[in-house]
CSV table of C-alpha atoms and ligand atoms in Angstrom, one decimal:
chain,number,residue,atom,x,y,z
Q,23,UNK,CA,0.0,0.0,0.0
Q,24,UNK,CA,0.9,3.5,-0.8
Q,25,UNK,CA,2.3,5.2,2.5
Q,26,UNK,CA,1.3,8.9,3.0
Q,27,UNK,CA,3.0,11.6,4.5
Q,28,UNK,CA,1.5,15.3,5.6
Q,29,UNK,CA,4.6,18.1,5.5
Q,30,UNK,CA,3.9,21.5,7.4
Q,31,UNK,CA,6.8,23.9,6.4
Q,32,UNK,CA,7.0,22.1,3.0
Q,33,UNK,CA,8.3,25.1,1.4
Q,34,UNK,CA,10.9,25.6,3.8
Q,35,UNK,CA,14.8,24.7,3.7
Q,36,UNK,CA,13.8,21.0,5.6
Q,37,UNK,CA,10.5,20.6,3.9
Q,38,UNK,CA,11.5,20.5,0.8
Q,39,UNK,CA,14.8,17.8,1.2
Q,40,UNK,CA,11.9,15.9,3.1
Q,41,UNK,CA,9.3,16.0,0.2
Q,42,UNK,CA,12.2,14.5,-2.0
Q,43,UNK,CA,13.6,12.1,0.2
Q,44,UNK,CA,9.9,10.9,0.7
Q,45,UNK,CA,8.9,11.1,-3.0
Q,46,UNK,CA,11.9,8.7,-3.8
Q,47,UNK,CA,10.3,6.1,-1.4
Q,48,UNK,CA,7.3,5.9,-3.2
Q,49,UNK,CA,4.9,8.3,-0.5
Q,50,UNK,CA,2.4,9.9,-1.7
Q,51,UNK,CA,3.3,13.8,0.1
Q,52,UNK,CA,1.0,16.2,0.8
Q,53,UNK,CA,2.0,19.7,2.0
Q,54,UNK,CA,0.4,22.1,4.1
Q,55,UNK,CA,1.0,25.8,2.7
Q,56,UNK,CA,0.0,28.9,4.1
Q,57,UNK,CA,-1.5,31.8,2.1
Q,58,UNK,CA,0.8,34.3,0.9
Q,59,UNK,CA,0.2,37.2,-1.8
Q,60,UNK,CA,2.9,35.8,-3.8
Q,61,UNK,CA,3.0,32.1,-3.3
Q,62,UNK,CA,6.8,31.1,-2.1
Q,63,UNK,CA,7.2,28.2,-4.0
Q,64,UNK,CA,10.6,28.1,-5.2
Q,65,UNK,CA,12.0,25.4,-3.2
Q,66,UNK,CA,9.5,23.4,-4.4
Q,67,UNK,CA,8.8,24.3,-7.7
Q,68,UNK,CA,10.8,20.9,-9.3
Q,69,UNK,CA,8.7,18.7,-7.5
Q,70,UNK,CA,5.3,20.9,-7.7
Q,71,UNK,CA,3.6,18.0,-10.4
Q,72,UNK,CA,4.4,15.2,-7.9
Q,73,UNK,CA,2.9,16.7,-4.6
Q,74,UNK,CA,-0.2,17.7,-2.9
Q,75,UNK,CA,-0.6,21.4,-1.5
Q,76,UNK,CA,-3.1,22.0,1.2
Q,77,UNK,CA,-4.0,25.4,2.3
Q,78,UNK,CA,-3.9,26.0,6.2
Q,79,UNK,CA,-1.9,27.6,8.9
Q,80,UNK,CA,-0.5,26.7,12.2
Q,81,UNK,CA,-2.5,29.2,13.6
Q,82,UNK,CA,-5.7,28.3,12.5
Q,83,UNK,CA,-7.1,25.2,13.9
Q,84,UNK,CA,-9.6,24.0,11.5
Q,85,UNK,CA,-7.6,24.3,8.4
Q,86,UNK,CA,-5.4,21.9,10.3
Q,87,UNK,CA,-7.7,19.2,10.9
Q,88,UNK,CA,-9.3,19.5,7.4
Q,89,UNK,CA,-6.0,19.2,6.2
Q,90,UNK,CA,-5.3,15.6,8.3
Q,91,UNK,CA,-8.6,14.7,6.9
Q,92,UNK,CA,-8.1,15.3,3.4
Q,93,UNK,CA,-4.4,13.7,3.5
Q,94,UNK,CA,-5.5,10.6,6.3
Q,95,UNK,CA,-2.0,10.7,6.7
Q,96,UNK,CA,0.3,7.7,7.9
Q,97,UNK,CA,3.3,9.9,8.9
Q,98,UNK,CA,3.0,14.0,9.9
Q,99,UNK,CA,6.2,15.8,9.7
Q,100,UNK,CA,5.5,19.5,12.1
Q,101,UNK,CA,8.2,21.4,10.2
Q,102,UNK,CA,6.8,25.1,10.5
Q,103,UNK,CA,7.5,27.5,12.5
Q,104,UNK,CA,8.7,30.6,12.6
Q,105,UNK,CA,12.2,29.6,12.5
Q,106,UNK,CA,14.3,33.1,12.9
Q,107,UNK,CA,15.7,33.6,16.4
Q,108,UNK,CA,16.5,37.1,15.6
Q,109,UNK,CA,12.9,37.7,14.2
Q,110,UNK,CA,11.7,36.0,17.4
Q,111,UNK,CA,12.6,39.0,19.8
Q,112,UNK,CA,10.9,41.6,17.6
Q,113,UNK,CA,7.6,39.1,17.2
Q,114,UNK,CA,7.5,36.8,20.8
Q,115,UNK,CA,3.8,36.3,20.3
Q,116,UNK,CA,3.8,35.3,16.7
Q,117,UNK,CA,6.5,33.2,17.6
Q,118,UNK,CA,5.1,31.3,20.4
Q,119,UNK,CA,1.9,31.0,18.4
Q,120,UNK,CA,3.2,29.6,15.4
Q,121,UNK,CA,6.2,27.7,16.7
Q,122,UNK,CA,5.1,26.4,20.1
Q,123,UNK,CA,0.7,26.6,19.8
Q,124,UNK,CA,1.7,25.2,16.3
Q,125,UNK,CA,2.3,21.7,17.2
Q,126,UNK,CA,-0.4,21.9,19.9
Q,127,UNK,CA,-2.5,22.1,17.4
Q,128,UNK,CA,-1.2,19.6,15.1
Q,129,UNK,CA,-0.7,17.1,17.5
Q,130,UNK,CA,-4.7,17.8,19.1
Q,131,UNK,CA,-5.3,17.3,15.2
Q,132,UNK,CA,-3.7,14.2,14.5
Q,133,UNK,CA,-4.9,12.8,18.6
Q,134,UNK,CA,-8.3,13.4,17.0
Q,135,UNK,CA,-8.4,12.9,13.2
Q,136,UNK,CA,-5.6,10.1,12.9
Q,137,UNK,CA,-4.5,8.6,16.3
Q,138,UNK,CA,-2.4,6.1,15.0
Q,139,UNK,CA,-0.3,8.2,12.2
Q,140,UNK,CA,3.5,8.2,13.3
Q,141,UNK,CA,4.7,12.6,13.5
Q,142,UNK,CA,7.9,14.2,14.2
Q,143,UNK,CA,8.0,17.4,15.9
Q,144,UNK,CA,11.3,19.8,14.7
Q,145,UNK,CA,12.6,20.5,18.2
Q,146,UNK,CA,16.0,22.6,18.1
Q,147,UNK,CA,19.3,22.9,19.9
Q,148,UNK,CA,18.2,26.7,20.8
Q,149,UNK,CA,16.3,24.4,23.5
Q,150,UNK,CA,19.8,23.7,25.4
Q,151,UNK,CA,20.4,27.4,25.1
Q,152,UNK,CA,23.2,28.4,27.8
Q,153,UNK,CA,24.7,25.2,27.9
Q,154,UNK,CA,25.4,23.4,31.1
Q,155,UNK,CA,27.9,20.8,29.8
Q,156,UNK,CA,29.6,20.0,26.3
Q,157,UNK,CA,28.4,18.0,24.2
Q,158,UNK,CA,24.8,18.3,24.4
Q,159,UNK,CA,22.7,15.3,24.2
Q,160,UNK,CA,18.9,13.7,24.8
Q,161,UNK,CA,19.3,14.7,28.8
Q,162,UNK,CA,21.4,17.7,28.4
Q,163,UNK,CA,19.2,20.6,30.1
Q,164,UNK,CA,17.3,23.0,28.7
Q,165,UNK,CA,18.3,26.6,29.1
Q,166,UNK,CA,16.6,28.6,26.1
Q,167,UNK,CA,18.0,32.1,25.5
Q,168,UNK,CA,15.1,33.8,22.9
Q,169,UNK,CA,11.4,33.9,22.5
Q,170,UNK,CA,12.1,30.9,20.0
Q,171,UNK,CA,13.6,29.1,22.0
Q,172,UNK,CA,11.3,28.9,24.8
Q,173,UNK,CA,8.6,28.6,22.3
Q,174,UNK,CA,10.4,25.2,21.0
Q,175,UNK,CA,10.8,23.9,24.3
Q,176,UNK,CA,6.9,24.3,25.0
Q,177,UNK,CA,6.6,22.8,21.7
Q,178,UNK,CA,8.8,19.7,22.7
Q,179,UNK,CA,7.2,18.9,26.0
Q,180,UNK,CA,4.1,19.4,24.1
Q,181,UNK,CA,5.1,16.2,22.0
Q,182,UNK,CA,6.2,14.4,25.1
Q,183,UNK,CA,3.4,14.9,26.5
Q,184,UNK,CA,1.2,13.9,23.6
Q,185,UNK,CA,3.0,10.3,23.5
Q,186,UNK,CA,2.4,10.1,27.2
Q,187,UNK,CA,-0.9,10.7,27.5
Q,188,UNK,CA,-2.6,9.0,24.4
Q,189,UNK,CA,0.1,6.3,23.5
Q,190,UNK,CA,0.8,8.7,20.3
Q,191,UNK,CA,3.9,7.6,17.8
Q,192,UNK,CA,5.2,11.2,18.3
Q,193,UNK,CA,9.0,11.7,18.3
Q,194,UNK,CA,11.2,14.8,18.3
Q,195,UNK,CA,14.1,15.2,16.5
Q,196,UNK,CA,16.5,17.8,18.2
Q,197,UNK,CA,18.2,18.8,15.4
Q,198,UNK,CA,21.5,21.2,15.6
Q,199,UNK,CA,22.1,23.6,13.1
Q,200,UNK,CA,22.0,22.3,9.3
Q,201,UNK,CA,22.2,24.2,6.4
Q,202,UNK,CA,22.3,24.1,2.4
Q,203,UNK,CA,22.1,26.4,-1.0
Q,204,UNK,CA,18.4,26.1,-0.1
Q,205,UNK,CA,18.7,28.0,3.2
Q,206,UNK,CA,16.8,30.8,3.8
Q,207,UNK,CA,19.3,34.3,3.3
Q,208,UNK,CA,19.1,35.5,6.4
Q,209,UNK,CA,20.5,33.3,8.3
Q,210,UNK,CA,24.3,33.7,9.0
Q,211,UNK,CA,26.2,30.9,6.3
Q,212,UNK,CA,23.8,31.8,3.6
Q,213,UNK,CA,24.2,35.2,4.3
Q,214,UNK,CA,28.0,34.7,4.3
Q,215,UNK,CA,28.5,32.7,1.0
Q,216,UNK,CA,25.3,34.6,-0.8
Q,217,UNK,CA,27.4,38.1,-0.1
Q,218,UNK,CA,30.7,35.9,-1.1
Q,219,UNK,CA,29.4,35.3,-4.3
Q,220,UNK,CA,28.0,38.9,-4.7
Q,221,UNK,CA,31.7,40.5,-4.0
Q,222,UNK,CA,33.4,38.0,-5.9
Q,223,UNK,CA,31.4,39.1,-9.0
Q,224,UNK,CA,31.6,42.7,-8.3
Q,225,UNK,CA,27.8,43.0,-7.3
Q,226,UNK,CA,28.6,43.8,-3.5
Q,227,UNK,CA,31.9,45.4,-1.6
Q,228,UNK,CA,31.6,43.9,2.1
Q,229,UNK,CA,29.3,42.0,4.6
Q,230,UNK,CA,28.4,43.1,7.6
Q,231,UNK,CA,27.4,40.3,10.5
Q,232,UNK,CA,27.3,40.4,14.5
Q,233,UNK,CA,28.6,38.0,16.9
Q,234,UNK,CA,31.9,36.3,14.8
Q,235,UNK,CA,32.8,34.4,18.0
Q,236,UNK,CA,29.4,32.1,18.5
Q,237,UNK,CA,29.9,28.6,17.8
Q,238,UNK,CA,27.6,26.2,16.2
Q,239,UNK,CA,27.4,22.3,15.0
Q,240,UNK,CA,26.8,22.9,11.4
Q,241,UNK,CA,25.5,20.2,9.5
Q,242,UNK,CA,24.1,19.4,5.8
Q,243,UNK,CA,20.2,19.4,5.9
Q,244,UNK,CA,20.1,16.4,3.5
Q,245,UNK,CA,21.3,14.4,5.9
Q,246,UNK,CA,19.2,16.0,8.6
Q,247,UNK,CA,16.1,14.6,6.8
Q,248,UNK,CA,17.2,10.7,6.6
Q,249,UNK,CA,16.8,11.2,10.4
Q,250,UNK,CA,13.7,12.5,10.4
Q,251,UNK,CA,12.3,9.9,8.5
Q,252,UNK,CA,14.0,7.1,10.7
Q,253,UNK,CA,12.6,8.2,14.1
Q,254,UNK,CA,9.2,7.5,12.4
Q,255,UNK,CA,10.0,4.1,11.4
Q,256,UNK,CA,11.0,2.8,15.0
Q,257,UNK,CA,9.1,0.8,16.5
Q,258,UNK,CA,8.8,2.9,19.7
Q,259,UNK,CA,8.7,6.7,19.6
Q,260,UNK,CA,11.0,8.5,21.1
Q,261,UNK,CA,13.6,11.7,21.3
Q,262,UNK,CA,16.9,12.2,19.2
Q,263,UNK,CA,19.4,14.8,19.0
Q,264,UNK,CA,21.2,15.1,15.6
Q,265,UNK,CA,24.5,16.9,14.9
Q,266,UNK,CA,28.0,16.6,13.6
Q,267,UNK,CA,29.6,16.8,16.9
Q,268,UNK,CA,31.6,19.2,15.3
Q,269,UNK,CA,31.9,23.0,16.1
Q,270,UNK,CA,33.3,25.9,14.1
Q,271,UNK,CA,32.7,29.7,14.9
Q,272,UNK,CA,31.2,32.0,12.9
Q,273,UNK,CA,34.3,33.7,12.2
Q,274,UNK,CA,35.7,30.0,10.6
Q,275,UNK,CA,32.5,29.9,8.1
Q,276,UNK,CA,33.4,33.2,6.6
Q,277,UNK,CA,37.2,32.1,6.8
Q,278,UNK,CA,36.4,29.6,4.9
Q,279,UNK,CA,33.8,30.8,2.5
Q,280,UNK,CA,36.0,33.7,1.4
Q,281,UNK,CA,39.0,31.5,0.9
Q,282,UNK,CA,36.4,29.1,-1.5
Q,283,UNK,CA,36.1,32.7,-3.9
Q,284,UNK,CA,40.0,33.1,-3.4
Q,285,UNK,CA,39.2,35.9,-1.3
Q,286,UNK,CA,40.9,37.2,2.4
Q,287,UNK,CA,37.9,37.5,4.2
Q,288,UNK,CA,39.6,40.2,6.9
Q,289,UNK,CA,39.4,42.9,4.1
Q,290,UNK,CA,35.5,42.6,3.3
Q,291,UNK,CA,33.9,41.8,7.2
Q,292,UNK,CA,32.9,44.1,9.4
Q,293,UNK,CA,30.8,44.2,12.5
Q,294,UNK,CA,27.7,46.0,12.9
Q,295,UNK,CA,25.8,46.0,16.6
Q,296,UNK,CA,22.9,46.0,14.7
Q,297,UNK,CA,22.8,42.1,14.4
Q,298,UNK,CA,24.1,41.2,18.2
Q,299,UNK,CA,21.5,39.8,19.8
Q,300,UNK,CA,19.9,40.5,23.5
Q,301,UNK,CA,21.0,37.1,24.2
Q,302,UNK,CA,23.3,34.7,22.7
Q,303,UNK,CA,23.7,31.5,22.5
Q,304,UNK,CA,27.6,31.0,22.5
Q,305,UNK,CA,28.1,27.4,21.8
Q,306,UNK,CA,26.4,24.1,20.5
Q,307,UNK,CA,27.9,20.8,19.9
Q,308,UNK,CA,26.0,18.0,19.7
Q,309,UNK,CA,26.0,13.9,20.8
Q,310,UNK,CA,24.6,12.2,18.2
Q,311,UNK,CA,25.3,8.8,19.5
Q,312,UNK,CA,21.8,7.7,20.4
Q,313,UNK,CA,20.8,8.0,16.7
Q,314,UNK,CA,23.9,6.4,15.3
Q,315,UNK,CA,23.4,3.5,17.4
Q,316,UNK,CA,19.3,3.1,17.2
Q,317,UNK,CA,18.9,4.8,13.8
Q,318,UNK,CA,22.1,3.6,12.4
Q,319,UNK,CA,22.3,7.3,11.2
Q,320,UNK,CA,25.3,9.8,10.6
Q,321,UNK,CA,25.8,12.8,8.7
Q,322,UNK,CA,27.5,12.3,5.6
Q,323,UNK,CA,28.7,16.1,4.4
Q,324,UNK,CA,31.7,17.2,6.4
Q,325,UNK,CA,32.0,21.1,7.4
Q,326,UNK,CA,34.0,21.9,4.5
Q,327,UNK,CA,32.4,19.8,2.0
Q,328,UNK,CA,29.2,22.3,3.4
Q,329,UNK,CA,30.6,25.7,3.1
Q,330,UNK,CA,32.3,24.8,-0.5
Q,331,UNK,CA,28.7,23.6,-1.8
Q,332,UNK,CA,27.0,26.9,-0.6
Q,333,UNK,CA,29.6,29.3,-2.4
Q,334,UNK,CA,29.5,27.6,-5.5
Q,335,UNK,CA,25.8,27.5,-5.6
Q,336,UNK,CA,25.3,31.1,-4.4
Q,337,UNK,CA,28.6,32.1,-7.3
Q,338,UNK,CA,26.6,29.5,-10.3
Q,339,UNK,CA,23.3,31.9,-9.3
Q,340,UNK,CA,24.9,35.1,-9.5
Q,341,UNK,CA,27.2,34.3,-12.8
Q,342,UNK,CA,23.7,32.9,-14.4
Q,343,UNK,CA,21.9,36.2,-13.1
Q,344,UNK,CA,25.0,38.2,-14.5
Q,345,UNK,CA,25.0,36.9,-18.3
Q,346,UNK,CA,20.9,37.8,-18.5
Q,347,UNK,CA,21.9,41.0,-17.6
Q,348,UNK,CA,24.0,41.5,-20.2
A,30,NAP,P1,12.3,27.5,7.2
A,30,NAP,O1,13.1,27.3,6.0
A,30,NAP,O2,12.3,28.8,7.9
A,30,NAP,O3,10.8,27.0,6.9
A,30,NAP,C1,9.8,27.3,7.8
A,30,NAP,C2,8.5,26.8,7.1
A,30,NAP,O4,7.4,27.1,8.0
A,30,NAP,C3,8.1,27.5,5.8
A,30,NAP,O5,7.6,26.5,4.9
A,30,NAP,C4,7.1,28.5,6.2
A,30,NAP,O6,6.2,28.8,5.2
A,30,NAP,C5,6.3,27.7,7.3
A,30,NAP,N1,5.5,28.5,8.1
A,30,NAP,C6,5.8,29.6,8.9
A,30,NAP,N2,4.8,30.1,9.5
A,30,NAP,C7,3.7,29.3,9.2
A,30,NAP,C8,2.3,29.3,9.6
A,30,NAP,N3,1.8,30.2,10.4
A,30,NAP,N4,1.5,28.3,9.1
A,30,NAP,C9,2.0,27.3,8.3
A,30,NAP,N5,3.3,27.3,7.8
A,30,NAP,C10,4.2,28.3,8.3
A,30,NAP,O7,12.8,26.4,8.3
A,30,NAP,P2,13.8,25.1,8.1
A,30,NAP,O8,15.2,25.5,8.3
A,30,NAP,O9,13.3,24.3,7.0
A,30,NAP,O10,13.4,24.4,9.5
A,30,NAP,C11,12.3,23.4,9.6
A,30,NAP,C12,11.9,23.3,11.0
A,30,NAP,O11,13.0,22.8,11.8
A,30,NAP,C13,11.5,24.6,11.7
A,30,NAP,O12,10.5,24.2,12.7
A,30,NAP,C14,12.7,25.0,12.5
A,30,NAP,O13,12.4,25.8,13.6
A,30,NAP,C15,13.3,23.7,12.9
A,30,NAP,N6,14.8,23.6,13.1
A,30,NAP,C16,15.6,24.1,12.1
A,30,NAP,C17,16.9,23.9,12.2
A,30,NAP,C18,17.9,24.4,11.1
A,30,NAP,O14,19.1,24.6,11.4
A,30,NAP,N7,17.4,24.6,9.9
A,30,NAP,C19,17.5,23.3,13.4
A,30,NAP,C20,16.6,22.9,14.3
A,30,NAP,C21,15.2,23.0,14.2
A,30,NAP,P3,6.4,30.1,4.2
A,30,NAP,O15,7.3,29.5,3.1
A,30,NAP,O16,5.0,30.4,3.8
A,30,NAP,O17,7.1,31.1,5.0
A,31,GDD,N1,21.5,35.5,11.2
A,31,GDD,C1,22.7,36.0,11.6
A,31,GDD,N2,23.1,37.2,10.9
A,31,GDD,N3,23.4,35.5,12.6
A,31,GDD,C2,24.6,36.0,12.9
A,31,GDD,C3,25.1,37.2,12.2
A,31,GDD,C4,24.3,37.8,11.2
A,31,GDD,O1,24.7,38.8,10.6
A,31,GDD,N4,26.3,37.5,12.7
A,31,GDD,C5,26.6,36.6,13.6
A,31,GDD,N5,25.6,35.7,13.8
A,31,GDD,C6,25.5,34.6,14.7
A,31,GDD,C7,24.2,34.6,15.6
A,31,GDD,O2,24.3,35.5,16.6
A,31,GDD,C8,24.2,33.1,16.0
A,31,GDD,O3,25.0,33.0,17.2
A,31,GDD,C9,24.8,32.4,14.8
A,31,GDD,O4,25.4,33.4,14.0
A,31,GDD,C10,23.9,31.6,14.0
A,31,GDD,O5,22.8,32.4,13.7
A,31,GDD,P1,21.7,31.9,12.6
A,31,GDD,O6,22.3,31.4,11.4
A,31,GDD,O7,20.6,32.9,12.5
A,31,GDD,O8,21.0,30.6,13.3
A,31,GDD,P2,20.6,30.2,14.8
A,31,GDD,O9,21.7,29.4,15.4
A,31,GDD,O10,20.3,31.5,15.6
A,31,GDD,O11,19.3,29.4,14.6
A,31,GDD,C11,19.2,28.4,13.6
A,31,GDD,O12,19.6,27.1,14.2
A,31,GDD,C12,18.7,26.7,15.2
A,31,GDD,C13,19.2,25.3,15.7
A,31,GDD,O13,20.2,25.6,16.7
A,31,GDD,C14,17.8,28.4,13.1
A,31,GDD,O14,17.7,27.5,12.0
A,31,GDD,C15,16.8,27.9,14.1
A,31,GDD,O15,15.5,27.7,13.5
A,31,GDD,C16,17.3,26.5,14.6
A,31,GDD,O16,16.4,26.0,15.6
């Protein structure tokens, strides 16, 4: 029988390596998109003939359930949210409607319309926050430093809670940071190897970031998708962090990303207050041992092999953009 999978967020960064990963297994995917005035498909748009689009919104309960009704889904991947910490100071309620409420209502959805579908809440390492020991793992505590990440910690418990009380299959994937050509621009390597790009083709003269000294477990969100989809083929449900268990500073990425373009990165970044935040969160580095043993899962793109596929992808856009300009 044909397996079927729901997607929130399925025209995010995640949602769209999902919808291909799941395609290529034979699912039939359905997506749940919200309405926009100009539809933001692009991440999508190869795969647009051989998926399902649902309108709806995390906010808006009944568009939810008509949505798990519709689909009768056997798996329900809660990938929305609104997934900018930065964003998340300047719009806390919008944020902890979407990104914690969000799966409330999803999960009282699925509790109600399909008990016995298998979902995977998008939990974050923003959850561990200011870190109380190095690496983080499933019992590392919680310590969230922005409106986001309180609002995905609610959201966590929420899907704890959920498989508690009702027996639900609901697992959560804590997921450090992972990133790819598809990731959204403002977030600080697309950012970084977009503006690379742009000053190694003459279309820019310097980048401006904030904090060049926070740390983070970057990883490829390919890989970061296999896991997704493995949590919900366990038997039992249950809770997963997944990282490199690597970690390189800010300040590294752009190292690096400038030295892809043969450029000296020193000469073209500055810092600007503007993009320091009220809190930080310094360092993450993740223990992924719990999925490599249960899962049998482990990223495959190293660090490097990361940053180098982002600046060529962000320097093949702007040299295509360049010759239809001329
Ligand atoms: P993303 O690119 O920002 O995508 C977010 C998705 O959520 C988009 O499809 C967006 O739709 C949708 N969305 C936002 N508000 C919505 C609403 N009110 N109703 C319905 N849909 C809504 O995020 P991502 O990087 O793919 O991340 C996927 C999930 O994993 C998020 O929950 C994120 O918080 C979490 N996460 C990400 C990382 C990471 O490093 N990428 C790490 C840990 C956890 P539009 O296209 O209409 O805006
Ligand atoms: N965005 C941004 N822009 N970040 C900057 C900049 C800048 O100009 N300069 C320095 N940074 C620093 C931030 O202060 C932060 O410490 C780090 O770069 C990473 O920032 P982001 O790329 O915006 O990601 P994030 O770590 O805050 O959040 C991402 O990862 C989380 C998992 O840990 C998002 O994808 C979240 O949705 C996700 O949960």
């Amino acid at each position: 029988m044909t397996k079927s999978a729901l997607i929130t967020g399925i025209t995010g960064q995640d949602g769209s390596y999902l919808s291909e990963l799941l395609l290529g297994k034979g699912y039939k995917v359905y997506g749940l998109i919200r309405r926009l005035s100009t539809p933001n498909l692009a991440r999508i748009e190869h795969i647009l003939d051989q998926v399902e689009l649902i309108e709806g919104d995390l906010t808006d309960q009944s568009s939810i359930n008509n949505a798990l009704k519709e689909s009768q889904p056997c798996e329900v991947y809660n990938l929305a949210a609104q997934s900018f910490v930065a964003t998340s100071w300047n719009q806390p309620v919008l944020t902890g409607d979407v990104t914690g409420l969000g799966a409330v209502r999803i999960l009282e959805g699925v509790c109600h319309v399909c008990p016995d579908a298998h979902f995977y809440q998008a939990s974050s390492s923003e959850m561990f926050g200011k870190v109380n020991e190095s690496p983080q793992n499933e019992n590392s505590r919680f310590y969230p430093r922005s409106p986001y990440g309180f609002a995905k910690v609610y959201a966590h418990w929420a899907c704890i809670n959920y498989r508690e009380s009702y027996g639900m299959h609901a697992s959560s994937g804590i997921l450090f940071n992972h990133e790819s050509p598809r990731r959204g621009i403002e977030f600080v390597t697309r950012k970084i190897t977009d503006a690379v790009a742009r000053i190694s083709l003459g279309f820019a003269k310097e980048l401006r970031l904030g904090n060049l000294d926070a740390k983070r477990d970057w990883g490829f969100a390919g890989d970061y998708v296999k896991a997704m989809w493995l949590m919900l083929q366990q038997k039992e449900p249950d809770d997963y962090v997944i990282a490199t268990g690597e970690t390189h500073s800010v300040g590294e990425f752009a190292e690096l990303a400038f030295h892809e373009a043969g450029l000296d990165w020193k000469k073209y970044v500055s810092v600007d207050q503007k993009f320091i935040r009220p809190a930080e969160v310094n360092l993450l580095l993740g223990d992924a041992s719990k999925a490599r043993r249960i899962l049998g899962w482990k990223p495959e793109v190293t660090f490097e092999e990361l940053v180098k596929m982002m600046v060529r992808e962000d320097l093949k856009r702007y040299e295509e953009k360049r010759k239809l300009a001329k």
